[in-house]
Amino acid sequence: MPSRADSIAERRREVLARLDEVERELVELRRMREGLNDDDEHDPDGVSLSSEWSRLEGLRQTQLEALAAIDEASARHERGEDSLCSVCGQPIAPERLEARPQATTCIDCARRLES
Ligand SMILES: [Zn+2]
């Protein structure tokens, strides 16, 4: 069974790899965009390129947020605070930490924050 630090590091690697992928796609898309004639605003390709662009930007944002959450969880782990909910101070269920190493709140608070 991996330690908590290991699973945080593992999750971080996954997110970094995904972020890397998204950034490569953005670079690729930028290159394709530059190849298109800017005057031709009605080009159907132009439309799909910009929706693809917003999709990738959204993905990138999601990964950046995930990375920030992981770093926070990692810092909390180093301070020995990571098994306690950052909202209510109650212990976070170990199953939850295992499934979501970056979790900083207990399941009840997470539900409350989401609703
Ligand atoms: Zn809580």
PDB file of C-alpha atoms and ligand atoms in Angstrom:
ATOM      1  CA  MET A   1       0.000   0.000   0.000  1.00  0.00           C
ATOM      2  CA  PRO A   2       1.517   3.351  -1.046  1.00  0.00           C
ATOM      3  CA  SER A   3       2.121   5.957   1.627  1.00  0.00           C
ATOM      4  CA  ARG A   4       0.165   9.172   1.529  1.00  0.00           C
ATOM      5  CA  ALA A   5       3.206  11.139   0.345  1.00  0.00           C
ATOM      6  CA  ASP A   6       3.634   8.615  -2.463  1.00  0.00           C
ATOM      7  CA  SER A   7       0.046   8.853  -3.595  1.00  0.00           C
ATOM      8  CA  ILE A   8       0.217  12.658  -3.550  1.00  0.00           C
ATOM      9  CA  ALA A   9       3.400  12.538  -5.639  1.00  0.00           C
ATOM     10  CA  GLU A  10       1.784  10.030  -7.988  1.00  0.00           C
ATOM     11  CA  ARG A  11      -1.306  12.199  -8.441  1.00  0.00           C
ATOM     12  CA  ARG A  12       0.928  15.206  -9.037  1.00  0.00           C
ATOM     13  CA  ARG A  13       2.778  13.367 -11.815  1.00  0.00           C
ATOM     14  CA  GLU A  14      -0.534  12.437 -13.452  1.00  0.00           C
ATOM     15  CA  VAL A  15      -1.766  16.023 -13.396  1.00  0.00           C
ATOM     16  CA  LEU A  16       1.571  17.361 -14.696  1.00  0.00           C
ATOM     17  CA  ALA A  17       1.478  14.859 -17.555  1.00  0.00           C
ATOM     18  CA  ARG A  18      -2.067  15.901 -18.478  1.00  0.00           C
ATOM     19  CA  LEU A  19      -1.133  19.569 -18.219  1.00  0.00           C
ATOM     20  CA  ASP A  20       1.818  18.944 -20.479  1.00  0.00           C
ATOM     21  CA  GLU A  21      -0.435  17.255 -23.018  1.00  0.00           C
ATOM     22  CA  VAL A  22      -2.953  20.104 -23.005  1.00  0.00           C
ATOM     23  CA  GLU A  23      -0.188  22.669 -23.427  1.00  0.00           C
ATOM     24  CA  ARG A  24       1.235  20.773 -26.364  1.00  0.00           C
ATOM     25  CA  GLU A  25      -2.208  20.732 -27.971  1.00  0.00           C
ATOM     26  CA  LEU A  26      -2.547  24.475 -27.377  1.00  0.00           C
ATOM     27  CA  VAL A  27       0.792  25.101 -29.066  1.00  0.00           C
ATOM     28  CA  GLU A  28      -0.313  22.925 -31.969  1.00  0.00           C
ATOM     29  CA  LEU A  29      -3.618  24.773 -32.222  1.00  0.00           C
ATOM     30  CA  ARG A  30      -1.888  28.155 -32.137  1.00  0.00           C
ATOM     31  CA  ARG A  31       0.270  27.000 -35.031  1.00  0.00           C
ATOM     32  CA  MET A  32      -2.815  25.933 -37.003  1.00  0.00           C
ATOM     33  CA  ARG A  33      -4.483  29.250 -36.248  1.00  0.00           C
ATOM     34  CA  GLU A  34      -1.508  31.208 -37.516  1.00  0.00           C
ATOM     35  CA  GLY A  35      -1.645  29.210 -40.714  1.00  0.00           C
ATOM     36  CA  LEU A  36      -5.193  30.385 -41.375  1.00  0.00           C
ATOM     37  CA  ASN A  37      -6.115  33.588 -43.103  1.00  0.00           C
ATOM     38  CA  ASP A  38      -7.321  36.032 -40.428  1.00  0.00           C
ATOM     39  CA  ASP A  39      -9.564  37.884 -42.895  1.00  0.00           C
ATOM     40  CA  ASP A  40     -11.670  34.825 -43.432  1.00  0.00           C
ATOM     41  CA  GLU A  41     -13.823  35.060 -40.311  1.00  0.00           C
ATOM     42  CA  HIS A  42     -16.564  32.914 -41.766  1.00  0.00           C
ATOM     43  CA  ASP A  43     -14.307  29.978 -42.282  1.00  0.00           C
ATOM     44  CA  PRO A  44     -16.030  27.057 -40.531  1.00  0.00           C
ATOM     45  CA  ASP A  45     -12.600  25.803 -39.506  1.00  0.00           C
ATOM     46  CA  GLY A  46     -12.019  29.094 -37.712  1.00  0.00           C
ATOM     47  CA  VAL A  47     -15.155  28.521 -35.652  1.00  0.00           C
ATOM     48  CA  SER A  48     -14.228  25.004 -34.632  1.00  0.00           C
ATOM     49  CA  LEU A  49     -10.671  26.122 -33.853  1.00  0.00           C
ATOM     50  CA  SER A  50     -11.899  28.710 -31.383  1.00  0.00           C
ATOM     51  CA  SER A  51     -14.246  26.287 -29.678  1.00  0.00           C
ATOM     52  CA  GLU A  52     -11.391  23.801 -29.484  1.00  0.00           C
ATOM     53  CA  TRP A  53      -9.280  26.589 -28.055  1.00  0.00           C
ATOM     54  CA  SER A  54     -11.777  27.319 -25.249  1.00  0.00           C
ATOM     55  CA  ARG A  55     -12.118  23.615 -24.543  1.00  0.00           C
ATOM     56  CA  LEU A  56      -8.346  23.247 -24.150  1.00  0.00           C
ATOM     57  CA  GLU A  57      -8.075  26.436 -22.097  1.00  0.00           C
ATOM     58  CA  GLY A  58     -10.783  25.056 -19.806  1.00  0.00           C
ATOM     59  CA  LEU A  59      -8.915  21.758 -19.480  1.00  0.00           C
ATOM     60  CA  ARG A  60      -5.706  23.605 -18.752  1.00  0.00           C
ATOM     61  CA  GLN A  61      -7.425  25.643 -16.037  1.00  0.00           C
ATOM     62  CA  THR A  62      -8.837  22.468 -14.482  1.00  0.00           C
ATOM     63  CA  GLN A  63      -5.386  20.863 -14.374  1.00  0.00           C
ATOM     64  CA  LEU A  64      -3.825  24.002 -12.891  1.00  0.00           C
ATOM     65  CA  GLU A  65      -6.456  24.015 -10.171  1.00  0.00           C
ATOM     66  CA  ALA A  66      -5.878  20.323  -9.523  1.00  0.00           C
ATOM     67  CA  LEU A  67      -2.154  20.996  -9.254  1.00  0.00           C
ATOM     68  CA  ALA A  68      -2.735  23.808  -6.732  1.00  0.00           C
ATOM     69  CA  ALA A  69      -4.965  21.483  -4.689  1.00  0.00           C
ATOM     70  CA  ILE A  70      -2.310  18.773  -4.734  1.00  0.00           C
ATOM     71  CA  ASP A  71       0.387  21.207  -3.638  1.00  0.00           C
ATOM     72  CA  GLU A  72      -1.848  22.371  -0.815  1.00  0.00           C
ATOM     73  CA  ALA A  73      -2.509  18.791   0.246  1.00  0.00           C
ATOM     74  CA  SER A  74       1.210  18.090   0.105  1.00  0.00           C
ATOM     75  CA  ALA A  75       2.014  21.110   2.297  1.00  0.00           C
ATOM     76  CA  ARG A  76      -0.694  20.069   4.750  1.00  0.00           C
ATOM     77  CA  HIS A  77       0.733  16.568   4.787  1.00  0.00           C
ATOM     78  CA  GLU A  78       4.179  17.923   5.621  1.00  0.00           C
ATOM     79  CA  ARG A  79       2.691  19.870   8.507  1.00  0.00           C
ATOM     80  CA  GLY A  80       0.854  16.745   9.636  1.00  0.00           C
ATOM     81  CA  GLU A  81      -2.540  18.389   9.117  1.00  0.00           C
ATOM     82  CA  ASP A  82      -3.718  16.464   6.137  1.00  0.00           C
ATOM     83  CA  SER A  83      -5.947  13.989   7.885  1.00  0.00           C
ATOM     84  CA  LEU A  84      -8.125  16.757   9.287  1.00  0.00           C
ATOM     85  CA  CYS A  85     -10.790  18.639   7.361  1.00  0.00           C
ATOM     86  CA  SER A  86      -9.715  22.228   6.633  1.00  0.00           C
ATOM     87  CA  VAL A  87     -13.303  23.406   7.138  1.00  0.00           C
ATOM     88  CA  CYS A  88     -14.666  21.620  10.202  1.00  0.00           C
ATOM     89  CA  GLY A  89     -11.475  20.106  11.652  1.00  0.00           C
ATOM     90  CA  GLN A  90     -12.943  16.608  11.790  1.00  0.00           C
ATOM     91  CA  PRO A  91     -10.864  13.668  10.561  1.00  0.00           C
ATOM     92  CA  ILE A  92     -11.111  12.954   6.832  1.00  0.00           C
ATOM     93  CA  ALA A  93     -12.001   9.326   6.115  1.00  0.00           C
ATOM     94  CA  PRO A  94      -8.884   7.374   5.014  1.00  0.00           C
ATOM     95  CA  GLU A  95     -10.848   5.917   2.060  1.00  0.00           C
ATOM     96  CA  ARG A  96     -11.507   9.441   0.876  1.00  0.00           C
ATOM     97  CA  LEU A  97      -7.831  10.410   1.137  1.00  0.00           C
ATOM     98  CA  GLU A  98      -6.902   7.313  -0.744  1.00  0.00           C
ATOM     99  CA  ALA A  99      -9.340   8.033  -3.566  1.00  0.00           C
ATOM    100  CA  ARG A 100      -8.572  11.750  -3.616  1.00  0.00           C
ATOM    101  CA  PRO A 101      -5.084  12.415  -2.219  1.00  0.00           C
ATOM    102  CA  GLN A 102      -5.590  16.124  -2.819  1.00  0.00           C
ATOM    103  CA  ALA A 103      -8.728  16.296  -0.666  1.00  0.00           C
ATOM    104  CA  THR A 104      -8.498  18.925   2.075  1.00  0.00           C
ATOM    105  CA  THR A 105     -12.036  18.620   3.376  1.00  0.00           C
ATOM    106  CA  CYS A 106     -14.142  15.788   4.730  1.00  0.00           C
ATOM    107  CA  ILE A 107     -16.858  14.357   2.514  1.00  0.00           C
ATOM    108  CA  ASP A 108     -19.620  16.225   4.373  1.00  0.00           C
ATOM    109  CA  CYS A 109     -17.951  19.612   3.923  1.00  0.00           C
ATOM    110  CA  ALA A 110     -17.114  18.816   0.295  1.00  0.00           C
ATOM    111  CA  ARG A 111     -20.803  18.087  -0.328  1.00  0.00           C
ATOM    112  CA  ARG A 112     -21.823  21.252   1.447  1.00  0.00           C
ATOM    113  CA  LEU A 113     -19.316  23.333  -0.554  1.00  0.00           C
ATOM    114  CA  GLU A 114     -20.497  21.851  -3.809  1.00  0.00           C
ATOM    115  CA  SER A 115     -24.189  22.426  -3.232  1.00  0.00           C
TER     116      SER A 115
HETATM  117 ZN    ZN B   1     -15.410  18.846   7.248  1.00  0.00          ZN
END
